[in-house]
């Protein structure tokens, strides 16, 4: 079973930047799409940004122009550059990787990394 581990979270002041990374315990093959989700206290988990294996990206309206998702290799599949952070970006951020094999979709999730934006 593949394990995903997020890193790069922490406490940052409003207007600051963080870069989240996602590392896999072993290479993931047949990746179809990757994404970052977040969940704030008392709220549902929401999609922040996603990227397909062909490079197509999608962003939540609230982060457009501030966040950038990028992909790398099979062991470190996806990153999230977060600029101009706001207090409302405070949440636990989760990495997600979806791979397709023989018509079946396999979803991998990390345990999450806390991002706190506060002065």
mmCIF file of N, CA and C in Angstrom:
data_model
loop_
_atom_site.group_PDB
_atom_site.id
_atom_site.type_symbol
_atom_site.label_atom_id
_atom_site.label_comp_id
_atom_site.label_asym_id
_atom_site.label_seq_id
_atom_site.Cartn_x
_atom_site.Cartn_y
_atom_site.Cartn_z
ATOM 1 N N UNK A 1 0.844 -1.194 0.000
ATOM 2 C CA UNK A 1 0.000 0.000 0.000
ATOM 3 C C UNK A 1 0.881 1.247 0.000
ATOM 4 N N UNK A 2 0.596 2.166 -0.867
ATOM 5 C CA UNK A 2 1.374 3.394 -0.957
ATOM 6 C C UNK A 2 0.959 4.357 0.135
ATOM 7 N N UNK A 3 1.934 4.941 0.797
ATOM 8 C CA UNK A 3 1.695 5.974 1.800
ATOM 9 C C UNK A 3 2.125 7.311 1.222
ATOM 10 N N UNK A 4 1.298 8.315 1.438
ATOM 11 C CA UNK A 4 1.648 9.679 1.054
ATOM 12 C C UNK A 4 1.932 10.487 2.310
ATOM 13 N N UNK A 5 2.969 11.292 2.263
ATOM 14 C CA UNK A 5 3.328 12.125 3.404
ATOM 15 C C UNK A 5 3.480 13.564 2.927
ATOM 16 N N UNK A 6 2.687 14.443 3.518
ATOM 17 C CA UNK A 6 2.790 15.862 3.207
ATOM 18 C C UNK A 6 3.796 16.534 4.129
ATOM 19 N N UNK A 7 4.405 17.580 3.634
ATOM 20 C CA UNK A 7 5.316 18.385 4.448
ATOM 21 C C UNK A 7 5.274 19.826 3.951
ATOM 22 N N UNK A 8 5.807 20.715 4.771
ATOM 23 C CA UNK A 8 5.888 22.113 4.377
ATOM 24 C C UNK A 8 4.869 23.013 5.050
ATOM 25 N N UNK A 9 3.970 22.438 5.823
ATOM 26 C CA UNK A 9 3.005 23.265 6.526
ATOM 27 C C UNK A 9 3.639 23.983 7.701
ATOM 28 N N UNK A 10 2.871 24.840 8.324
ATOM 29 C CA UNK A 10 3.383 25.570 9.473
ATOM 30 C C UNK A 10 2.601 26.822 9.741
ATOM 31 N N UNK A 11 3.173 27.669 10.573
ATOM 32 C CA UNK A 11 2.560 28.949 10.939
ATOM 33 C C UNK A 11 3.199 30.051 10.108
ATOM 34 N N UNK A 12 2.381 30.858 9.481
ATOM 35 C CA UNK A 12 2.891 31.945 8.651
ATOM 36 C C UNK A 12 1.997 33.169 8.836
ATOM 37 N N UNK A 13 2.576 34.341 8.694
ATOM 38 C CA UNK A 13 1.796 35.569 8.818
ATOM 39 C C UNK A 13 1.009 35.826 7.538
ATOM 40 N N UNK A 14 -0.074 36.562 7.651
ATOM 41 C CA UNK A 14 -0.822 36.932 6.447
ATOM 42 C C UNK A 14 0.095 37.602 5.423
ATOM 43 N N UNK A 15 -0.080 37.208 4.167
ATOM 44 C CA UNK A 15 0.772 37.724 3.113
ATOM 45 C C UNK A 15 1.999 36.868 2.852
ATOM 46 N N UNK A 16 2.254 35.915 3.719
ATOM 47 C CA UNK A 16 3.416 35.059 3.573
ATOM 48 C C UNK A 16 3.203 33.928 2.587
ATOM 49 N N UNK A 17 4.224 33.081 2.483
ATOM 50 C CA UNK A 17 4.199 31.982 1.522
ATOM 51 C C UNK A 17 4.617 30.672 2.181
ATOM 52 N N UNK A 18 4.095 29.596 1.646
ATOM 53 C CA UNK A 18 4.512 28.249 2.028
ATOM 54 C C UNK A 18 4.504 27.377 0.777
ATOM 55 N N UNK A 19 5.344 26.348 0.811
ATOM 56 C CA UNK A 19 5.359 25.377 -0.288
ATOM 57 C C UNK A 19 5.132 23.992 0.301
ATOM 58 N N UNK A 20 4.029 23.381 -0.094
ATOM 59 C CA UNK A 20 3.705 22.044 0.383
ATOM 60 C C UNK A 20 4.255 20.999 -0.580
ATOM 61 N N UNK A 21 4.770 19.929 -0.008
ATOM 62 C CA UNK A 21 5.287 18.820 -0.807
ATOM 63 C C UNK A 21 4.556 17.543 -0.423
ATOM 64 N N UNK A 22 4.544 16.616 -1.342
ATOM 65 C CA UNK A 22 3.887 15.327 -1.115
ATOM 66 C C UNK A 22 4.849 14.242 -1.568
ATOM 67 N N UNK A 23 5.224 13.363 -0.660
ATOM 68 C CA UNK A 23 6.150 12.286 -0.984
ATOM 69 C C UNK A 23 5.438 10.947 -0.837
ATOM 70 N N UNK A 24 5.728 10.045 -1.778
ATOM 71 C CA UNK A 24 5.131 8.712 -1.738
ATOM 72 C C UNK A 24 6.147 7.702 -1.212
ATOM 73 N N UNK A 25 5.667 6.685 -0.496
ATOM 74 C CA UNK A 25 6.549 5.668 0.078
ATOM 75 C C UNK A 25 7.201 4.823 -1.018
ATOM 76 N N UNK A 26 6.568 4.775 -2.159
ATOM 77 C CA UNK A 26 7.169 4.118 -3.323
ATOM 78 C C UNK A 26 6.578 4.761 -4.569
ATOM 79 N N UNK A 27 7.183 4.526 -5.683
ATOM 80 C CA UNK A 27 6.722 5.148 -6.918
ATOM 81 C C UNK A 27 5.283 4.741 -7.233
ATOM 82 N N UNK A 28 4.535 5.711 -7.663
ATOM 83 C CA UNK A 28 3.153 5.472 -8.075
ATOM 84 C C UNK A 28 3.102 5.506 -9.593
ATOM 85 N N UNK A 29 2.583 4.458 -10.162
ATOM 86 C CA UNK A 29 2.508 4.384 -11.617
ATOM 87 C C UNK A 29 1.073 4.598 -12.087
ATOM 88 N N UNK A 30 0.943 4.864 -13.353
ATOM 89 C CA UNK A 30 -0.373 5.069 -13.966
ATOM 90 C C UNK A 30 -1.160 6.190 -13.287
ATOM 91 N N UNK A 31 -0.435 7.243 -12.897
ATOM 92 C CA UNK A 31 -1.107 8.390 -12.276
ATOM 93 C C UNK A 31 -2.010 9.071 -13.295
ATOM 94 N N UNK A 32 -3.217 9.368 -12.868
ATOM 95 C CA UNK A 32 -4.174 10.065 -13.729
ATOM 96 C C UNK A 32 -4.289 11.532 -13.335
ATOM 97 N N UNK A 33 -4.340 11.777 -12.034
ATOM 98 C CA UNK A 33 -4.475 13.150 -11.555
ATOM 99 C C UNK A 33 -3.969 13.242 -10.126
ATOM 100 N N UNK A 34 -3.591 14.440 -9.737
ATOM 101 C CA UNK A 34 -3.118 14.709 -8.382
ATOM 102 C C UNK A 34 -3.797 15.967 -7.891
ATOM 103 N N UNK A 35 -3.921 16.076 -6.575
ATOM 104 C CA UNK A 35 -4.590 17.261 -6.071
ATOM 105 C C UNK A 35 -4.253 17.562 -4.629
ATOM 106 N N UNK A 36 -4.601 18.759 -4.234
ATOM 107 C CA UNK A 36 -4.507 19.190 -2.844
ATOM 108 C C UNK A 36 -5.906 19.569 -2.382
ATOM 109 N N UNK A 37 -6.263 19.066 -1.224
ATOM 110 C CA UNK A 37 -7.526 19.387 -0.585
ATOM 111 C C UNK A 37 -7.221 20.013 0.764
ATOM 112 N N UNK A 38 -8.209 20.681 1.323
ATOM 113 C CA UNK A 38 -8.035 21.219 2.671
ATOM 114 C C UNK A 38 -9.335 21.108 3.446
ATOM 115 N N UNK A 39 -9.171 21.060 4.745
ATOM 116 C CA UNK A 39 -10.335 20.999 5.632
ATOM 117 C C UNK A 39 -10.086 21.886 6.838
ATOM 118 N N UNK A 40 -10.915 22.887 6.953
ATOM 119 C CA UNK A 40 -10.854 23.797 8.095
ATOM 120 C C UNK A 40 -11.778 23.273 9.186
ATOM 121 N N UNK A 41 -11.548 23.665 10.439
ATOM 122 C CA UNK A 41 -12.408 23.195 11.541
ATOM 123 C C UNK A 41 -13.881 23.500 11.280
ATOM 124 N N UNK A 42 -14.704 22.489 11.421
ATOM 125 C CA UNK A 42 -16.138 22.672 11.252
ATOM 126 C C UNK A 42 -16.604 22.744 9.818
ATOM 127 N N UNK A 43 -15.681 22.544 8.874
ATOM 128 C CA UNK A 43 -16.047 22.626 7.456
ATOM 129 C C UNK A 43 -15.733 21.314 6.755
ATOM 130 N N UNK A 44 -16.348 21.139 5.599
ATOM 131 C CA UNK A 44 -16.084 19.946 4.808
ATOM 132 C C UNK A 44 -14.760 20.081 4.059
ATOM 133 N N UNK A 45 -14.203 18.939 3.715
ATOM 134 C CA UNK A 45 -12.976 18.944 2.923
ATOM 135 C C UNK A 45 -13.304 19.489 1.531
ATOM 136 N N UNK A 46 -12.440 20.373 1.037
ATOM 137 C CA UNK A 46 -12.681 20.972 -0.263
ATOM 138 C C UNK A 46 -11.448 20.864 -1.152
ATOM 139 N N UNK A 47 -11.685 20.810 -2.450
ATOM 140 C CA UNK A 47 -10.592 20.787 -3.406
ATOM 141 C C UNK A 47 -9.962 22.167 -3.497
ATOM 142 N N UNK A 48 -8.648 22.213 -3.366
ATOM 143 C CA UNK A 48 -7.912 23.468 -3.501
ATOM 144 C C UNK A 48 -7.380 23.609 -4.921
ATOM 145 N N UNK A 49 -6.724 22.553 -5.384
ATOM 146 C CA UNK A 49 -6.141 22.586 -6.724
ATOM 147 C C UNK A 49 -5.917 21.162 -7.192
ATOM 148 N N UNK A 50 -5.988 20.973 -8.499
ATOM 149 C CA UNK A 50 -5.720 19.654 -9.057
ATOM 150 C C UNK A 50 -4.946 19.804 -10.352
ATOM 151 N N UNK A 51 -4.244 18.736 -10.725
ATOM 152 C CA UNK A 51 -3.475 18.731 -11.969
ATOM 153 C C UNK A 51 -3.536 17.332 -12.553
ATOM 154 N N UNK A 52 -3.795 17.260 -13.845
ATOM 155 C CA UNK A 52 -3.836 15.965 -14.512
ATOM 156 C C UNK A 52 -2.430 15.583 -14.977
ATOM 157 N N UNK A 53 -2.287 14.348 -15.387
ATOM 158 C CA UNK A 53 -0.978 13.881 -15.830
ATOM 159 C C UNK A 53 -0.538 14.619 -17.089
ATOM 160 N N UNK A 54 -1.494 15.157 -17.824
ATOM 161 C CA UNK A 54 -1.166 15.922 -19.018
ATOM 162 C C UNK A 54 -0.886 17.386 -18.720
ATOM 163 N N UNK A 55 -1.062 17.778 -17.448
ATOM 164 C CA UNK A 55 -0.704 19.137 -17.043
ATOM 165 C C UNK A 55 -1.864 20.102 -16.885
ATOM 166 N N UNK A 56 -3.086 19.669 -17.153
ATOM 167 C CA UNK A 56 -4.232 20.541 -16.968
ATOM 168 C C UNK A 56 -4.480 20.820 -15.501
ATOM 169 N N UNK A 57 -4.739 22.064 -15.163
ATOM 170 C CA UNK A 57 -4.914 22.454 -13.765
ATOM 171 C C UNK A 57 -6.291 23.038 -13.510
ATOM 172 N N UNK A 58 -6.689 22.935 -12.257
ATOM 173 C CA UNK A 58 -7.950 23.498 -11.799
ATOM 174 C C UNK A 58 -7.725 24.041 -10.405
ATOM 175 N N UNK A 59 -8.301 25.212 -10.125
ATOM 176 C CA UNK A 59 -8.144 25.833 -8.814
ATOM 177 C C UNK A 59 -9.489 26.254 -8.246
ATOM 178 N N UNK A 60 -9.585 26.209 -6.932
ATOM 179 C CA UNK A 60 -10.739 26.800 -6.274
ATOM 180 C C UNK A 60 -10.694 28.306 -6.506
ATOM 181 N N UNK A 61 -11.853 28.919 -6.651
ATOM 182 C CA UNK A 61 -11.895 30.361 -6.905
ATOM 183 C C UNK A 61 -11.155 31.149 -5.826
ATOM 184 N N UNK A 62 -11.219 30.666 -4.605
ATOM 185 C CA UNK A 62 -10.632 31.396 -3.483
ATOM 186 C C UNK A 62 -9.108 31.445 -3.512
ATOM 187 N N UNK A 63 -8.485 30.588 -4.313
ATOM 188 C CA UNK A 63 -7.015 30.548 -4.332
ATOM 189 C C UNK A 63 -6.429 30.909 -5.692
ATOM 190 N N UNK A 64 -7.273 31.155 -6.664
ATOM 191 C CA UNK A 64 -6.780 31.497 -8.001
ATOM 192 C C UNK A 64 -5.891 32.723 -7.953
ATOM 193 N N UNK A 65 -4.755 32.627 -8.627
ATOM 194 C CA UNK A 65 -3.827 33.738 -8.668
ATOM 195 C C UNK A 65 -2.869 33.776 -7.492
ATOM 196 N N UNK A 66 -3.126 32.945 -6.477
ATOM 197 C CA UNK A 66 -2.250 32.927 -5.292
ATOM 198 C C UNK A 66 -1.533 31.583 -5.134
ATOM 199 N N UNK A 67 -2.207 30.506 -5.503
ATOM 200 C CA UNK A 67 -1.642 29.167 -5.346
ATOM 201 C C UNK A 67 -1.273 28.591 -6.712
ATOM 202 N N UNK A 68 -0.229 27.784 -6.719
ATOM 203 C CA UNK A 68 0.181 27.103 -7.950
ATOM 204 C C UNK A 68 0.481 25.644 -7.650
ATOM 205 N N UNK A 69 -0.171 24.761 -8.379
ATOM 206 C CA UNK A 69 0.070 23.330 -8.227
ATOM 207 C C UNK A 69 1.027 22.890 -9.327
ATOM 208 N N UNK A 70 1.931 21.993 -8.973
ATOM 209 C CA UNK A 70 2.867 21.477 -9.967
ATOM 210 C C UNK A 70 3.144 20.007 -9.670
ATOM 211 N N UNK A 71 3.604 19.316 -10.687
ATOM 212 C CA UNK A 71 3.872 17.887 -10.522
ATOM 213 C C UNK A 71 5.335 17.602 -10.799
ATOM 214 N N UNK A 72 5.789 16.450 -10.300
ATOM 215 C CA UNK A 72 7.201 16.117 -10.479
ATOM 216 C C UNK A 72 7.305 14.669 -10.920
ATOM 217 N N UNK A 73 7.844 13.825 -10.064
ATOM 218 C CA UNK A 73 8.051 12.445 -10.470
ATOM 219 C C UNK A 73 7.153 11.501 -9.678
ATOM 220 N N UNK A 74 7.326 10.226 -9.917
ATOM 221 C CA UNK A 74 6.429 9.241 -9.329
ATOM 222 C C UNK A 74 6.594 9.101 -7.816
ATOM 223 N N UNK A 75 7.740 9.514 -7.263
ATOM 224 C CA UNK A 75 7.947 9.433 -5.809
ATOM 225 C C UNK A 75 7.575 10.724 -5.093
ATOM 226 N N UNK A 76 7.628 11.810 -5.812
ATOM 227 C CA UNK A 76 7.268 13.127 -5.237
ATOM 228 C C UNK A 76 6.307 13.789 -6.221
ATOM 229 N N UNK A 77 5.117 13.301 -6.221
ATOM 230 C CA UNK A 77 4.239 13.602 -7.348
ATOM 231 C C UNK A 77 3.708 15.018 -7.459
ATOM 232 N N UNK A 78 3.516 15.715 -6.333
ATOM 233 C CA UNK A 78 2.811 16.977 -6.460
ATOM 234 C C UNK A 78 3.229 17.966 -5.386
ATOM 235 N N UNK A 79 3.251 19.246 -5.772
ATOM 236 C CA UNK A 79 3.583 20.340 -4.877
ATOM 237 C C UNK A 79 2.474 21.400 -4.923
ATOM 238 N N UNK A 80 2.455 22.227 -3.894
ATOM 239 C CA UNK A 80 1.524 23.359 -3.881
ATOM 240 C C UNK A 80 2.269 24.580 -3.360
ATOM 241 N N UNK A 81 2.488 25.549 -4.222
ATOM 242 C CA UNK A 81 3.086 26.815 -3.829
ATOM 243 C C UNK A 81 1.961 27.761 -3.432
ATOM 244 N N UNK A 82 2.017 28.247 -2.211
ATOM 245 C CA UNK A 82 0.956 29.114 -1.698
ATOM 246 C C UNK A 82 1.548 30.473 -1.379
ATOM 247 N N UNK A 83 1.090 31.489 -2.075
ATOM 248 C CA UNK A 83 1.541 32.864 -1.855
ATOM 249 C C UNK A 83 0.388 33.728 -1.366
ATOM 250 N N UNK A 84 0.732 34.876 -0.842
ATOM 251 C CA UNK A 84 -0.278 35.840 -0.364
ATOM 252 C C UNK A 84 -1.308 35.150 0.523
ATOM 253 N N UNK A 85 -0.824 34.391 1.474
ATOM 254 C CA UNK A 85 -1.712 33.611 2.328
ATOM 255 C C UNK A 85 -2.599 34.514 3.180
ATOM 256 N N UNK A 86 -3.815 34.027 3.395
ATOM 257 C CA UNK A 86 -4.812 34.753 4.182
ATOM 258 C C UNK A 86 -5.231 33.889 5.371
ATOM 259 N N UNK A 87 -5.758 34.516 6.415
ATOM 260 C CA UNK A 87 -6.212 33.724 7.563
ATOM 261 C C UNK A 87 -7.228 32.651 7.170
ATOM 262 N N UNK A 88 -8.039 32.931 6.171
ATOM 263 C CA UNK A 88 -9.047 31.950 5.754
ATOM 264 C C UNK A 88 -8.439 30.754 5.031
ATOM 265 N N UNK A 89 -7.141 30.778 4.759
ATOM 266 C CA UNK A 89 -6.467 29.612 4.197
ATOM 267 C C UNK A 89 -6.071 28.609 5.278
ATOM 268 N N UNK A 90 -6.268 28.981 6.522
ATOM 269 C CA UNK A 90 -5.931 28.082 7.624
ATOM 270 C C UNK A 90 -6.741 26.806 7.547
ATOM 271 N N UNK A 91 -6.053 25.678 7.535
ATOM 272 C CA UNK A 91 -6.722 24.383 7.400
ATOM 273 C C UNK A 91 -5.666 23.281 7.444
ATOM 274 N N UNK A 92 -6.127 22.052 7.489
ATOM 275 C CA UNK A 92 -5.254 20.907 7.259
ATOM 276 C C UNK A 92 -5.294 20.609 5.766
ATOM 277 N N UNK A 93 -4.126 20.522 5.167
ATOM 278 C CA UNK A 93 -4.021 20.301 3.731
ATOM 279 C C UNK A 93 -3.628 18.847 3.457
ATOM 280 N N UNK A 94 -4.355 18.237 2.529
ATOM 281 C CA UNK A 94 -4.153 16.835 2.203
ATOM 282 C C UNK A 94 -3.742 16.676 0.743
ATOM 283 N N UNK A 95 -2.806 15.792 0.530
ATOM 284 C CA UNK A 95 -2.366 15.425 -0.810
ATOM 285 C C UNK A 95 -3.191 14.229 -1.288
ATOM 286 N N UNK A 96 -3.552 14.245 -2.541
ATOM 287 C CA UNK A 96 -4.301 13.138 -3.138
ATOM 288 C C UNK A 96 -3.691 12.766 -4.483
ATOM 289 N N UNK A 97 -3.547 11.476 -4.710
ATOM 290 C CA UNK A 97 -3.074 10.976 -6.005
ATOM 291 C C UNK A 97 -4.029 9.892 -6.475
ATOM 292 N N UNK A 98 -4.491 10.015 -7.697
ATOM 293 C CA UNK A 98 -5.391 9.028 -8.276
ATOM 294 C C UNK A 98 -4.683 8.333 -9.426
ATOM 295 N N UNK A 99 -4.629 7.013 -9.350
ATOM 296 C CA UNK A 99 -4.039 6.249 -10.451
ATOM 297 C C UNK A 99 -5.082 5.309 -11.030
ATOM 298 N N UNK A 100 -4.918 5.001 -12.292
ATOM 299 C CA UNK A 100 -5.872 4.137 -12.984
ATOM 300 C C UNK A 100 -5.145 2.914 -13.501
ATOM 301 N N UNK A 101 -5.678 1.747 -13.150
ATOM 302 C CA UNK A 101 -5.065 0.491 -13.573
ATOM 303 C C UNK A 101 -6.161 -0.503 -13.917
ATOM 304 N N UNK A 102 -6.130 -0.982 -15.130
ATOM 305 C CA UNK A 102 -7.128 -1.962 -15.589
ATOM 306 C C UNK A 102 -8.540 -1.463 -15.350
ATOM 307 N N UNK A 103 -8.750 -0.181 -15.574
ATOM 308 C CA UNK A 103 -10.087 0.381 -15.453
ATOM 309 C C UNK A 103 -10.514 0.738 -14.056
ATOM 310 N N UNK A 104 -9.689 0.445 -13.061
ATOM 311 C CA UNK A 104 -10.021 0.772 -11.677
ATOM 312 C C UNK A 104 -9.218 1.983 -11.220
ATOM 313 N N UNK A 105 -9.878 2.837 -10.428
ATOM 314 C CA UNK A 105 -9.223 4.036 -9.904
ATOM 315 C C UNK A 105 -8.766 3.765 -8.474
ATOM 316 N N UNK A 106 -7.519 4.076 -8.211
ATOM 317 C CA UNK A 106 -6.959 3.918 -6.871
ATOM 318 C C UNK A 106 -6.648 5.315 -6.324
ATOM 319 N N UNK A 107 -7.260 5.650 -5.207
ATOM 320 C CA UNK A 107 -7.081 6.944 -4.567
ATOM 321 C C UNK A 107 -6.136 6.811 -3.385
ATOM 322 N N UNK A 108 -5.110 7.626 -3.354
ATOM 323 C CA UNK A 108 -4.165 7.645 -2.237
ATOM 324 C C UNK A 108 -4.252 8.994 -1.542
ATOM 325 N N UNK A 109 -4.232 8.952 -0.219
ATOM 326 C CA UNK A 109 -4.334 10.175 0.591
ATOM 327 C C UNK A 109 -3.209 10.214 1.616
ATOM 328 N N UNK A 110 -2.751 11.431 1.902
ATOM 329 C CA UNK A 110 -1.824 11.613 2.993
ATOM 330 C C UNK A 110 -2.566 11.874 4.289
ATOM 331 N N UNK A 111 -1.808 12.026 5.370
ATOM 332 C CA UNK A 111 -2.394 12.266 6.689
ATOM 333 C C UNK A 111 -2.674 13.750 6.932
ATOM 334 N N UNK A 112 -2.132 14.582 6.075
ATOM 335 C CA UNK A 112 -2.410 16.007 6.193
ATOM 336 C C UNK A 112 -1.291 16.780 6.871
ATOM 337 N N UNK A 113 -1.191 18.047 6.505
ATOM 338 C CA UNK A 113 -0.244 18.957 7.149
ATOM 339 C C UNK A 113 -0.968 20.245 7.501
ATOM 340 N N UNK A 114 -0.738 20.734 8.711
ATOM 341 C CA UNK A 114 -1.465 21.914 9.191
ATOM 342 C C UNK A 114 -0.845 23.186 8.628
ATOM 343 N N UNK A 115 -1.688 24.039 8.105
ATOM 344 C CA UNK A 115 -1.293 25.381 7.674
ATOM 345 C C UNK A 115 -2.088 26.375 8.500
ATOM 346 N N UNK A 116 -1.379 27.236 9.199
ATOM 347 C CA UNK A 116 -2.030 28.253 10.026
ATOM 348 C C UNK A 116 -1.530 29.619 9.596
ATOM 349 N N UNK A 117 -2.453 30.486 9.213
ATOM 350 C CA UNK A 117 -2.119 31.836 8.782
ATOM 351 C C UNK A 117 -2.645 32.790 9.837
ATOM 352 N N UNK A 118 -1.723 33.398 10.546
ATOM 353 C CA UNK A 118 -2.119 34.251 11.660
ATOM 354 C C UNK A 118 -1.002 35.228 11.989
ATOM 355 N N UNK A 119 -1.398 36.407 12.438
ATOM 356 C CA UNK A 119 -0.403 37.379 12.874
ATOM 357 C C UNK A 119 -0.166 37.269 14.372
#
